[in-house]
Coordinates of C-alpha atoms and ligand atoms in Angstrom, one line a residue:
Chain Z
M17 CA 32.5 43.7 15.1
N18 CA 30.9 41.1 12.9
I19 CA 32.9 40.4 9.8
I20 CA 30.3 38.0 8.4
E21 CA 26.6 38.3 9.0
I22 CA 24.2 35.7 7.6
K23 CA 20.5 36.5 7.9
D24 CA 17.6 34.0 7.2
L25 CA 19.6 32.3 4.5
S26 CA 17.8 29.5 2.6
F27 CA 19.0 27.5 -0.4
S28 CA 18.0 24.5 -2.4
Y29 CA 19.6 22.8 -5.3
Q30 CA 17.5 22.0 -8.4
D31 CA 15.8 19.2 -6.5
E32 CA 13.2 20.1 -3.9
I33 CA 15.3 19.1 -0.9
Q34 CA 16.2 22.2 1.2
A35 CA 20.0 22.2 1.6
L36 CA 19.9 25.1 4.0
S37 CA 16.9 26.6 5.7
N38 CA 16.7 29.9 7.6
V39 CA 20.4 30.0 8.7
N40 CA 21.4 32.8 10.9
L41 CA 25.0 33.2 11.9
S42 CA 27.5 35.9 12.7
V43 CA 31.2 35.6 12.8
K44 CA 33.3 38.1 14.7
K45 CA 36.4 39.6 13.3
G46 CA 39.5 37.6 14.3
E47 CA 37.7 34.7 15.8
W48 CA 38.0 31.0 15.0
I49 CA 34.7 29.4 14.4
S50 CA 34.0 25.7 13.6
I51 CA 31.0 24.6 11.6
L52 CA 30.2 21.0 12.7
G53 CA 27.8 18.7 11.0
H54 CA 27.2 15.2 9.6
N55 CA 27.6 14.3 5.9
G56 CA 25.1 16.2 3.8
S57 CA 24.2 18.7 6.5
G58 CA 24.9 21.6 4.3
K59 CA 28.3 22.8 5.4
S60 CA 29.9 23.0 2.0
T61 CA 26.8 24.6 0.6
L62 CA 27.0 27.3 3.2
S63 CA 30.6 28.0 2.4
K64 CA 29.9 28.3 -1.3
L65 CA 27.1 30.7 -0.6
I66 CA 29.4 32.9 1.5
I67 CA 31.8 33.4 -1.4
G68 CA 29.0 33.8 -3.9
L69 CA 29.5 30.6 -5.9
L70 CA 25.9 29.8 -5.2
K71 CA 23.0 32.3 -5.1
A72 CA 20.7 32.2 -2.1
D73 CA 17.0 31.6 -2.6
S74 CA 16.3 34.0 0.2
G75 CA 18.1 35.8 3.0
K76 CA 21.2 37.9 2.8
I77 CA 24.9 37.8 3.5
L78 CA 27.1 40.7 4.6
V79 CA 30.8 40.5 4.5
D80 CA 32.7 43.3 6.3
G81 CA 29.5 45.4 6.2
V82 CA 28.9 44.9 2.4
I83 CA 25.9 43.0 1.1
L84 CA 26.9 40.2 -1.2
N85 CA 25.4 40.6 -4.6
E86 CA 26.6 40.5 -8.2
E87 CA 28.4 43.8 -8.0
S88 CA 30.2 43.2 -4.7
V89 CA 31.0 39.5 -5.3
H90 CA 34.4 40.1 -6.8
D91 CA 35.5 42.5 -4.0
I92 CA 34.2 40.1 -1.4
R93 CA 36.1 37.1 -2.9
R94 CA 39.3 39.1 -2.5
K95 CA 38.7 39.1 1.2
I96 CA 37.9 35.4 1.6
G97 CA 40.1 32.5 0.8
I98 CA 38.6 29.0 0.8
V99 CA 40.3 25.6 0.7
F100 CA 37.8 23.2 -0.8
Q101 CA 37.1 19.6 0.2
N102 CA 38.3 17.8 -2.9
P103 CA 42.0 18.5 -3.5
D104 CA 41.9 17.0 -7.0
N105 CA 39.4 19.4 -8.4
Q106 CA 41.0 22.6 -7.1
F107 CA 44.4 22.1 -8.5
V108 CA 44.6 24.8 -11.2
G109 CA 48.3 25.0 -12.0
V110 CA 50.3 22.7 -14.2
T111 CA 52.9 22.3 -11.4
V112 CA 52.8 22.8 -7.6
E113 CA 54.5 26.3 -7.8
D114 CA 52.0 27.4 -10.5
D115 CA 49.1 26.3 -8.4
I116 CA 50.4 28.1 -5.3
A117 CA 50.9 31.2 -7.5
F118 CA 47.5 31.1 -9.1
G119 CA 45.6 33.1 -6.5
M120 CA 48.4 35.6 -6.0
E121 CA 48.6 36.1 -9.8
N122 CA 44.9 37.0 -9.8
L123 CA 45.4 39.4 -6.9
C124 CA 48.1 41.0 -9.0
F125 CA 51.0 40.4 -6.5
Q126 CA 54.4 41.5 -7.9
Q127 CA 56.4 38.6 -9.4
S128 CA 59.2 38.9 -6.9
E129 CA 56.7 38.7 -4.1
I130 CA 55.0 35.7 -5.6
I131 CA 58.3 33.8 -5.8
E132 CA 59.1 34.7 -2.2
K133 CA 55.7 33.7 -0.9
I134 CA 55.9 30.3 -2.8
K135 CA 59.1 29.6 -1.0
E136 CA 57.7 30.6 2.4
Y137 CA 54.4 28.8 2.2
S138 CA 55.5 25.7 0.5
K139 CA 57.9 25.3 3.5
K140 CA 55.1 25.9 5.9
V141 CA 53.1 23.0 4.5
D142 CA 56.3 20.9 4.0
M143 CA 56.0 20.8 0.2
S144 CA 59.2 22.7 -0.8
D145 CA 60.8 19.7 -2.4
Y146 CA 57.9 19.3 -4.8
L147 CA 57.6 22.7 -6.4
K148 CA 58.2 21.5 -9.9
K149 CA 56.0 18.4 -9.6
E150 CA 52.8 17.9 -11.6
P151 CA 49.6 17.1 -9.7
H152 CA 49.2 13.6 -10.9
A153 CA 52.5 12.7 -9.3
L154 CA 51.2 13.8 -5.8
S155 CA 49.2 12.0 -3.2
G156 CA 45.8 13.3 -2.0
G157 CA 47.3 14.7 1.2
Q158 CA 50.1 16.4 -0.7
K159 CA 47.5 18.1 -3.0
Q160 CA 45.7 19.2 0.0
R161 CA 48.8 20.8 1.4
V162 CA 49.4 22.6 -1.9
A163 CA 45.8 23.9 -1.8
I164 CA 46.3 25.2 1.8
A165 CA 49.6 26.9 0.8
G166 CA 47.9 28.6 -2.2
I167 CA 45.2 30.1 0.0
L168 CA 47.4 31.1 2.9
A169 CA 49.7 32.9 0.5
M170 CA 46.9 35.1 -0.7
K171 CA 46.8 36.7 2.8
T172 CA 43.0 37.2 2.9
D173 CA 41.2 38.5 5.9
I174 CA 39.0 35.5 6.2
I175 CA 40.0 31.9 5.5
I176 CA 37.5 29.0 5.2
F177 CA 38.9 25.4 5.5
D178 CA 36.3 23.0 4.2
E179 CA 37.5 19.7 5.6
A180 CA 40.9 20.8 4.4
T181 CA 42.9 18.4 6.5
S182 CA 40.8 15.3 5.9
M183 CA 43.6 13.6 4.0
L184 CA 46.5 14.7 6.1
D185 CA 48.4 12.4 8.5
P186 CA 48.1 13.3 12.2
K187 CA 51.4 15.2 12.2
G188 CA 50.4 17.2 9.1
R189 CA 47.0 18.0 10.7
A190 CA 48.6 19.1 13.9
S191 CA 50.9 21.4 12.2
I192 CA 48.1 23.0 10.2
M193 CA 46.1 23.4 13.4
E194 CA 49.2 25.1 15.0
Y195 CA 49.4 27.3 12.0
I196 CA 45.7 28.3 12.2
K197 CA 46.3 29.4 15.8
E198 CA 49.2 31.5 14.5
I199 CA 47.3 33.3 11.7
K200 CA 44.4 33.8 14.1
K201 CA 46.8 35.7 16.4
A202 CA 47.7 37.8 13.4
G203 CA 44.1 38.9 13.2
V204 CA 42.7 36.5 10.5
T205 CA 39.2 35.2 10.8
V206 CA 39.1 31.5 10.5
I207 CA 36.2 29.2 9.7
T208 CA 36.9 25.5 9.8
I209 CA 34.3 23.1 8.5
T210 CA 34.6 19.6 9.9
H211 CA 32.7 16.6 11.3
D212 CA 35.6 15.8 13.6
M213 CA 34.9 17.2 17.1
K214 CA 38.6 16.9 18.0
E215 CA 39.3 19.7 15.6
A216 CA 36.3 21.7 16.6
V217 CA 37.2 21.9 20.3
L218 CA 40.3 24.0 19.4
S219 CA 38.2 26.8 18.0
D220 CA 36.5 29.7 19.9
R221 CA 33.0 29.0 18.9
I222 CA 31.1 26.1 17.4
V223 CA 28.1 26.1 15.1
I224 CA 26.3 22.8 14.6
L225 CA 24.3 22.1 11.4
K226 CA 21.8 19.4 11.0
E227 CA 19.9 18.8 7.8
G228 CA 20.4 22.4 6.7
R229 CA 19.5 24.0 10.0
V230 CA 21.6 25.6 12.8
I231 CA 20.8 23.5 15.8
A232 CA 23.3 25.1 18.1
C233 CA 25.7 28.0 18.2
G234 CA 27.9 29.1 21.0
E235 CA 31.1 29.2 22.9
T236 CA 33.0 25.9 22.6
N237 CA 32.7 25.0 26.3
D238 CA 29.0 25.7 26.4
I239 CA 28.4 23.5 23.3
L240 CA 30.5 20.7 24.8
N241 CA 28.3 20.8 27.9
D242 CA 25.1 20.7 25.9
K243 CA 24.5 17.0 26.0
E244 CA 21.1 17.0 24.4
T245 CA 22.1 18.9 21.3
L246 CA 25.3 16.9 20.8
N247 CA 23.4 13.7 21.1
S248 CA 20.9 14.7 18.5
S249 CA 23.5 16.0 16.0
N250 CA 24.5 12.5 14.7
L251 CA 28.1 13.4 15.4
E252 CA 30.8 11.1 16.7
L253 CA 31.4 12.3 20.3
L254 CA 34.9 12.6 21.8
L255 CA 35.9 9.8 24.1
P256 CA 36.2 12.0 27.3
L257 CA 32.7 13.5 26.5
K258 CA 31.3 10.0 26.0
L259 CA 32.8 8.8 29.2
Q260 CA 31.4 11.7 31.1
Y261 CA 27.9 11.1 29.7
L262 CA 28.0 7.4 30.6
L263 CA 29.1 8.3 34.1
D264 CA 26.2 10.8 34.4
E265 CA 23.8 8.2 33.1
A266 CA 24.9 5.7 35.7
N267 CA 24.6 8.4 38.3
I268 CA 28.2 8.1 39.3
S269 CA 29.5 11.4 40.8
N270 CA 33.1 12.7 40.2
D271 CA 34.0 11.9 43.8
K272 CA 32.9 8.3 43.4
V273 CA 35.0 8.0 40.2
K274 CA 38.0 9.2 42.2
D275 CA 37.3 6.6 44.9
I276 CA 37.0 3.8 42.3
L277 CA 40.2 4.8 40.6
W278 CA 42.0 5.0 43.9
Q279 CA 40.9 1.5 44.9
L280 CA 41.8 0.1 41.5
S281 CA 45.3 1.4 41.8
L282 CA 45.7 -0.1 45.3
N283 CA 44.4 -3.5 44.3
K284 CA 47.0 -3.7 41.6
Chain C
M234 CA 49.6 7.5 -23.5
K235 CA 50.6 10.3 -21.1
N236 CA 53.7 10.7 -23.2
I237 CA 51.7 12.5 -25.9
I238 CA 51.3 15.4 -23.6
I239 CA 54.1 15.6 -21.2
G240 CA 56.7 13.1 -22.4
Q241 CA 57.7 15.1 -25.5
F242 CA 60.1 17.4 -23.7
I243 CA 63.6 16.1 -23.1
P244 CA 65.8 18.0 -20.7
G245 CA 69.0 19.4 -22.0
T246 CA 71.4 22.3 -21.9
S247 CA 72.1 23.3 -25.5
F248 CA 71.4 26.7 -27.0
L249 CA 67.9 25.6 -27.9
Y250 CA 67.1 25.3 -24.2
K251 CA 68.5 28.8 -23.5
M252 CA 66.2 30.4 -26.0
D253 CA 63.0 32.2 -25.2
P254 CA 59.9 30.3 -26.5
R255 CA 58.8 33.3 -28.4
S256 CA 62.0 33.5 -30.4
K257 CA 61.8 29.7 -31.0
I258 CA 58.3 30.0 -32.4
I259 CA 59.2 32.9 -34.6
A260 CA 62.4 31.2 -35.8
L261 CA 60.3 28.1 -36.6
M262 CA 57.9 30.2 -38.7
L263 CA 60.7 31.9 -40.6
L264 CA 62.4 28.6 -41.4
M265 CA 59.1 27.0 -42.4
V266 CA 58.3 29.8 -44.8
S267 CA 61.8 29.6 -46.3
T268 CA 61.3 25.9 -46.8
F269 CA 58.0 26.5 -48.6
I270 CA 59.5 29.2 -50.9
L271 CA 62.4 26.9 -52.1
S272 CA 61.6 25.3 -55.4
S273 CA 64.5 23.1 -56.4
V274 CA 65.9 19.8 -55.1
S275 CA 69.4 21.0 -54.6
H276 CA 68.3 24.0 -52.6
I277 CA 66.0 22.0 -50.4
L278 CA 68.9 19.6 -49.8
I279 CA 70.9 22.6 -48.5
M280 CA 68.0 23.5 -46.2
L281 CA 68.0 19.9 -45.0
G282 CA 71.7 20.3 -44.3
V283 CA 71.0 23.4 -42.2
V284 CA 68.3 21.6 -40.2
L285 CA 70.7 18.7 -39.6
V286 CA 73.4 21.2 -38.3
I287 CA 70.8 22.7 -36.0
L288 CA 70.0 19.2 -34.7
K289 CA 73.7 18.5 -34.2
I290 CA 74.5 21.7 -32.3
G291 CA 71.3 21.5 -30.4
G292 CA 72.3 18.0 -29.2
I293 CA 69.1 16.4 -30.3
P294 CA 69.4 12.7 -31.1
V295 CA 68.2 11.9 -34.7
T296 CA 66.4 8.8 -33.4
R297 CA 64.0 11.1 -31.5
I298 CA 63.2 12.9 -34.7
A299 CA 62.7 9.6 -36.5
R300 CA 60.1 8.8 -33.9
G301 CA 58.4 12.1 -34.6
L302 CA 58.3 11.2 -38.3
K303 CA 56.6 7.9 -37.7
P304 CA 53.0 9.2 -37.6
I305 CA 53.4 10.9 -41.0
M306 CA 54.9 7.9 -42.8
I307 CA 51.6 7.1 -44.5
L308 CA 51.2 10.7 -45.7
L309 CA 54.8 10.6 -47.0
L310 CA 54.2 7.4 -48.8
F311 CA 50.9 8.6 -50.3
T312 CA 52.4 11.9 -51.7
F313 CA 55.4 10.0 -53.0
T314 CA 53.3 7.5 -54.9
F315 CA 50.9 10.2 -56.1
Q316 CA 53.8 12.3 -57.5
I317 CA 55.5 9.3 -59.2
I318 CA 52.3 8.1 -60.9
F319 CA 50.7 11.3 -62.0
I320 CA 53.6 13.5 -63.1
K321 CA 54.4 12.7 -66.7
T322 CA 56.9 15.3 -67.8
G323 CA 60.7 15.3 -68.3
N324 CA 62.7 12.2 -69.3
L325 CA 61.2 8.8 -69.1
V326 CA 63.3 6.8 -66.6
F327 CA 61.3 3.7 -66.0
D328 CA 58.7 1.9 -68.0
T329 CA 56.9 -1.4 -67.5
D330 CA 53.7 -3.2 -68.2
L331 CA 51.6 -4.3 -65.2
T332 CA 49.5 -7.3 -66.1
L333 CA 46.9 -9.0 -63.9
T334 CA 46.0 -12.5 -65.0
Y335 CA 43.8 -15.3 -63.7
I336 CA 46.9 -17.0 -62.3
T337 CA 48.5 -14.0 -60.6
L338 CA 45.3 -12.8 -59.0
P339 CA 45.0 -15.7 -56.5
I340 CA 48.8 -15.5 -55.9
I341 CA 48.5 -11.8 -55.0
L342 CA 45.5 -12.6 -52.8
L343 CA 47.6 -15.2 -51.0
I344 CA 50.5 -12.8 -50.5
V345 CA 48.1 -10.2 -49.1
I346 CA 46.5 -12.7 -46.7
F347 CA 50.0 -13.9 -45.7
W348 CA 51.1 -10.3 -45.1
Y349 CA 48.0 -9.5 -43.1
F350 CA 48.4 -12.4 -40.7
T351 CA 52.2 -12.2 -40.3
K352 CA 52.7 -8.4 -40.0
R353 CA 52.2 -8.5 -36.2
Y354 CA 55.2 -10.6 -35.7
T355 CA 57.7 -8.2 -37.2
R356 CA 59.0 -5.0 -35.6
F357 CA 59.5 -3.3 -38.9
K358 CA 55.9 -3.2 -40.0
F359 CA 56.4 -0.4 -42.4
L360 CA 59.4 -1.9 -44.2
Y361 CA 57.4 -5.2 -44.4
L362 CA 54.5 -3.4 -46.1
L363 CA 56.9 -1.7 -48.6
I364 CA 58.6 -5.0 -49.4
T365 CA 55.2 -6.7 -49.9
V366 CA 53.9 -3.9 -52.2
F367 CA 57.1 -3.9 -54.1
G368 CA 57.0 -7.7 -54.5
I369 CA 53.4 -7.5 -55.8
L370 CA 54.5 -4.9 -58.4
T371 CA 57.4 -7.0 -59.5
L372 CA 55.2 -10.0 -59.9
L373 CA 52.7 -8.0 -61.9
S374 CA 55.4 -6.7 -64.3
L375 CA 57.4 -9.8 -64.8
Y376 CA 55.1 -12.8 -64.5
N377 CA 52.1 -13.0 -66.7
P378 CA 50.9 -16.5 -67.7
G379 CA 47.3 -17.4 -68.4
S380 CA 44.5 -15.2 -69.7
I381 CA 44.7 -11.6 -68.9
I382 CA 42.1 -9.8 -66.7
S383 CA 43.5 -6.3 -67.0
S384 CA 46.7 -4.7 -68.1
S385 CA 48.1 -1.2 -67.5
H386 CA 51.2 0.8 -68.1
L387 CA 53.5 2.2 -65.4
E388 CA 55.8 5.0 -66.5
I389 CA 58.0 6.9 -64.2
Y390 CA 59.4 10.2 -65.4
Q391 CA 62.3 12.3 -64.0
D392 CA 60.1 15.2 -62.9
G393 CA 57.9 12.8 -61.1
L394 CA 60.8 11.3 -59.2
E395 CA 62.3 14.6 -58.4
G396 CA 58.9 16.0 -57.4
A397 CA 58.3 13.1 -55.1
F398 CA 61.8 13.4 -53.5
F399 CA 61.3 17.2 -53.2
I400 CA 58.0 17.0 -51.4
M401 CA 59.2 14.3 -49.2
I402 CA 62.2 16.3 -48.0
R403 CA 60.0 19.3 -47.5
L404 CA 57.7 17.4 -45.3
I405 CA 60.5 15.9 -43.3
I406 CA 62.1 19.3 -42.8
I407 CA 58.8 20.8 -41.5
V408 CA 58.1 18.0 -39.2
T409 CA 61.6 18.0 -37.9
L410 CA 61.5 21.7 -37.2
S411 CA 58.3 21.5 -35.2
T412 CA 59.6 18.4 -33.3
I413 CA 62.7 20.4 -32.3
L414 CA 60.4 23.0 -30.8
T415 CA 58.4 20.5 -28.8
L416 CA 61.4 18.5 -27.7
T417 CA 63.2 21.5 -26.3
T418 CA 60.3 23.6 -24.9
K419 CA 58.2 22.7 -21.9
P420 CA 54.5 22.8 -22.6
T421 CA 54.0 25.6 -20.1
D422 CA 56.7 27.7 -21.7
L423 CA 55.4 27.0 -25.2
N424 CA 51.9 28.0 -24.0
L425 CA 53.3 31.2 -22.5
G426 CA 55.2 32.0 -25.6
L427 CA 52.2 31.5 -27.8
E428 CA 50.1 33.7 -25.6
K429 CA 52.6 36.5 -25.9
I430 CA 52.9 36.1 -29.7
L431 CA 49.1 36.0 -30.1
K432 CA 48.6 39.0 -27.9
P433 CA 48.2 41.5 -30.9
L434 CA 45.1 39.4 -31.9
G435 CA 43.4 41.3 -29.0
I436 CA 42.6 43.9 -31.6
I437 CA 40.3 41.6 -33.4
R438 CA 38.8 40.5 -30.1
I439 CA 40.6 37.2 -29.7
N440 CA 41.8 37.0 -26.1
A441 CA 45.1 35.2 -26.2
E442 CA 45.3 34.9 -22.4
E443 CA 42.0 33.0 -22.3
I444 CA 43.2 30.6 -25.0
A445 CA 46.4 30.1 -23.1
M446 CA 44.5 29.5 -19.9
I447 CA 42.3 26.9 -21.6
I448 CA 45.4 25.1 -23.0
S449 CA 47.1 25.1 -19.7
I450 CA 44.1 23.6 -17.9
A451 CA 43.9 21.0 -20.6
L452 CA 47.6 20.2 -20.1
R453 CA 46.9 19.9 -16.4
Y454 CA 43.8 17.7 -16.7
I455 CA 44.5 15.4 -19.6
P456 CA 46.9 13.1 -17.6
T457 CA 44.4 13.0 -14.8
L458 CA 41.6 12.1 -17.1
L459 CA 43.7 9.4 -18.7
D460 CA 44.4 8.0 -15.2
E461 CA 40.7 8.1 -14.6
A462 CA 40.0 6.2 -17.9
N463 CA 42.5 3.6 -16.8
K464 CA 40.8 3.2 -13.4
I465 CA 37.4 2.8 -15.0
M466 CA 38.7 0.3 -17.5
L467 CA 40.2 -1.7 -14.6
A468 CA 37.0 -1.5 -12.7
Q469 CA 35.0 -2.7 -15.8
A470 CA 37.6 -5.4 -16.5
S471 CA 37.3 -6.7 -13.0
R472 CA 33.6 -7.1 -13.7
G473 CA 34.3 -9.1 -16.8
V474 CA 34.4 -6.6 -19.6
D475 CA 37.2 -7.5 -22.1
F476 CA 38.5 -4.4 -23.8
S477 CA 40.9 -6.2 -26.2
E478 CA 38.7 -8.8 -27.8
G479 CA 35.2 -8.9 -29.1
K480 CA 33.1 -8.1 -32.2
F481 CA 32.6 -4.6 -33.5
K482 CA 29.3 -4.3 -31.7
D483 CA 30.9 -5.4 -28.4
K484 CA 33.7 -2.9 -28.9
I485 CA 31.2 0.0 -29.4
M486 CA 29.4 -1.1 -26.1
Q487 CA 32.7 -1.2 -24.3
I488 CA 33.6 2.3 -25.5
I489 CA 30.3 3.6 -24.4
S490 CA 30.7 2.0 -21.0
L491 CA 33.9 3.9 -20.7
L492 CA 32.7 7.2 -22.1
V493 CA 29.6 7.7 -20.0
P494 CA 31.4 7.7 -16.7
M495 CA 34.2 9.7 -18.2
F496 CA 31.8 12.4 -19.2
I497 CA 30.0 12.5 -15.9
I498 CA 33.4 12.8 -14.0
S499 CA 34.6 15.5 -16.4
F500 CA 31.5 17.6 -15.9
K501 CA 31.7 17.3 -12.1
R502 CA 35.4 18.2 -12.3
S503 CA 35.1 21.2 -14.5
D504 CA 32.3 22.5 -12.3
D505 CA 34.5 22.2 -9.2
L506 CA 37.5 23.6 -11.0
A507 CA 35.6 26.6 -12.2
N508 CA 34.4 27.2 -8.6
A509 CA 38.0 26.9 -7.3
M510 CA 39.3 29.3 -9.9
E511 CA 36.6 31.9 -9.2
A512 CA 37.0 31.5 -5.4
R513 CA 40.7 32.4 -5.9
S514 CA 39.6 35.7 -7.5
F515 CA 40.0 34.6 -11.1
V516 CA 38.0 36.8 -13.4
P517 CA 38.3 36.0 -17.1
G518 CA 39.9 38.8 -19.1
K519 CA 41.0 40.7 -16.1
R520 CA 44.6 41.8 -15.7
R521 CA 46.8 39.4 -13.6
T522 CA 50.5 39.2 -12.8
R523 CA 52.5 36.2 -13.7
L524 CA 54.9 33.9 -11.8
H525 CA 56.7 32.9 -15.0
T526 CA 57.7 35.7 -17.3
L527 CA 59.8 35.5 -20.5
S528 CA 63.2 37.1 -21.0
W529 CA 64.8 37.9 -24.3
H530 CA 68.6 37.3 -24.5
N531 CA 71.3 37.9 -27.1
I532 CA 71.0 34.3 -28.3
D533 CA 67.4 35.0 -29.3
T534 CA 68.3 38.0 -31.3
S535 CA 71.1 36.2 -33.1
V536 CA 69.0 33.2 -33.9
I537 CA 66.2 35.4 -35.3
V538 CA 68.8 37.4 -37.3
F539 CA 70.1 34.2 -38.7
C540 CA 66.6 32.9 -39.7
V541 CA 65.7 36.3 -41.3
L542 CA 69.0 36.0 -43.3
V543 CA 68.0 32.5 -44.4
L544 CA 64.6 33.8 -45.5
A545 CA 66.1 36.8 -47.3
S546 CA 68.6 34.6 -49.2
V547 CA 65.8 32.1 -50.1
I548 CA 63.7 34.9 -51.5
T549 CA 66.6 36.4 -53.4
V550 CA 67.4 33.0 -54.9
R551 CA 63.8 32.5 -55.9
I552 CA 63.6 35.9 -57.6
M553 CA 66.9 35.5 -59.4
L554 CA 66.3 32.1 -60.8
Ligands
ATP78 N1 25.7 20.0 -6.8 C1 24.7 19.5 -6.1 N2 23.5 19.3 -6.7 C2 22.4 18.8 -6.0 N3 22.4 18.6 -4.7 C3 23.6 18.8 -4.0 C4 24.8 19.3 -4.7 N4 25.7 19.4 -3.8 C5 25.2 19.0 -2.6 N5 23.9 18.6 -2.7 C6 23.0 18.2 -1.6 O1 22.9 19.2 -0.7 C7 23.0 18.7 0.6 C8 24.1 19.4 1.4 O2 25.3 19.1 0.8 P1 26.7 19.6 1.3 O3 27.7 19.3 0.2 O4 26.6 21.1 1.6 O5 27.0 18.8 2.6 P2 28.2 18.8 3.6 O6 27.7 19.1 4.9 O7 29.3 19.5 3.0 O8 28.6 17.2 3.6 P3 30.0 16.5 3.7 O9 30.4 16.4 5.1 O10 29.8 15.2 3.1 O11 31.0 17.3 2.9 C9 23.1 17.2 0.5 O12 21.9 16.7 0.7 C10 23.6 17.0 -0.9 O13 23.0 15.8 -1.4
MG79 MG1 31.2 19.2 2.3

């Protein structure tokens, strides 16, 4: 069943440039889908349209079978959590714990539950020693962790991460990726937005955006084998992929690579 | 500069810290009203005594209060002078002629110029100003050679002196009381307390929760914006703008070069922040639960009872006398 259906969606900001044109996309319940694209390709715009922060010029969006419009927008937002790109501008609370609590307060969680969840999720993102800290005393990556904890604690059916790990160190990023796998197992639908292919290969499906258009959409393996599309997407390719393409270009078969490697190891 | 917003609070453990912000605000109101009702010097001195006892038990250093009084020094001085000069009832306690002559005028100008250029070298600027003013007055009253430019009469009456003293103490008490509140209550708690107290205003369609939300966002963003201003100033300074020197016109240009980027950043920020709040299901005016709630203890009741008693006795004294 599709939890998100996007049909013929187009959008432009005040200027004439089309930020999104005729986007069609469906997200299955419980899957992990990556939206890949270069800077300015419209990824953040798409996520803002999905939660109704921007209003589409044409086309429609269905979330859980409900059409997104002015009446349904509040109910739909209760089902979707989104971690935004800029950690500075999404810190609402005066302290870390206030910020993690903010979403839960809006969803009317009981006070005891809020306190419990703050403990649980601040631990998950490794911020439990900072609960009373104010945002200007935190680093960018720490603010990002707080934002992630605040969204996870809301326990929404769908979570969108808009380059939510861009400021995390490799260890922090790996632990968030582990955690995404975990919540996916629990049935949460995850959308990660990134221009880092290393992150995208972990997901079930990949959508590639380029200049506001979907240029590819499919199973992760199929997309990785689609050399033409990847090359035209302006994305930085993964090293193994690059190597494979170079070998293909030089017309070197896998058997020959094996031979060469064998000889190299003997000569040594 | 950050201290304006967040540095006021000093951690502690006295009874003032155990109190609910609501009861602290109400107690403050009661004591302030009492202070305003009092009308004689001896009574207001008793009130000052009460406030000092609160400071003592509350474990608040008097030096912190003195720092809080600093900004209102000018106001204090102004009301003091005003009272002394313009109230002319009661016994005459002091009487002198002030005479300005062609010889004292340049001397006074010299003193003022000397004061103006040396005041930056002393730590006790206010005291220095007082001494200078007092010196000029002494000069005017005692030394008058040469032909006279103008002459006036300075009379100080008992009522004027008492009135000046009275008003000064009253102002000091009021500032001290509010400083006690801000020193012992975290901004977030103060905000929550205000929100709860203002809740009844909902009847006249003033939404206390929204006001509280605005204040808390301001609390959260002012330090960030100050940081930003600092960054911009550094960036400008590295391109040769000098923020400390320059003529008035240059100063204006410098301020504009700071304000324009500040405004643009703030608009972008507030737009993003509004998005982030809405995305987390915030709907203005809609019911939401709270992480922090307030709880009323016995200490709150006793303090309020005490303050009500103070107010009651002040009213009784006022009616009886
Ligand atoms: N608030 C805005 N006003 C006008 N134009 C905008 C605004 N936000 C984005 N755009 C434009 O819309 C296009 C898509 O922007 P968007 O932020 O969706 O890109 P993105 O894929 O998220 O990029 P990035 O990887 O840098 O985050 C860009 O051309 C951008 O210049
Ligand atoms: Mg983006």
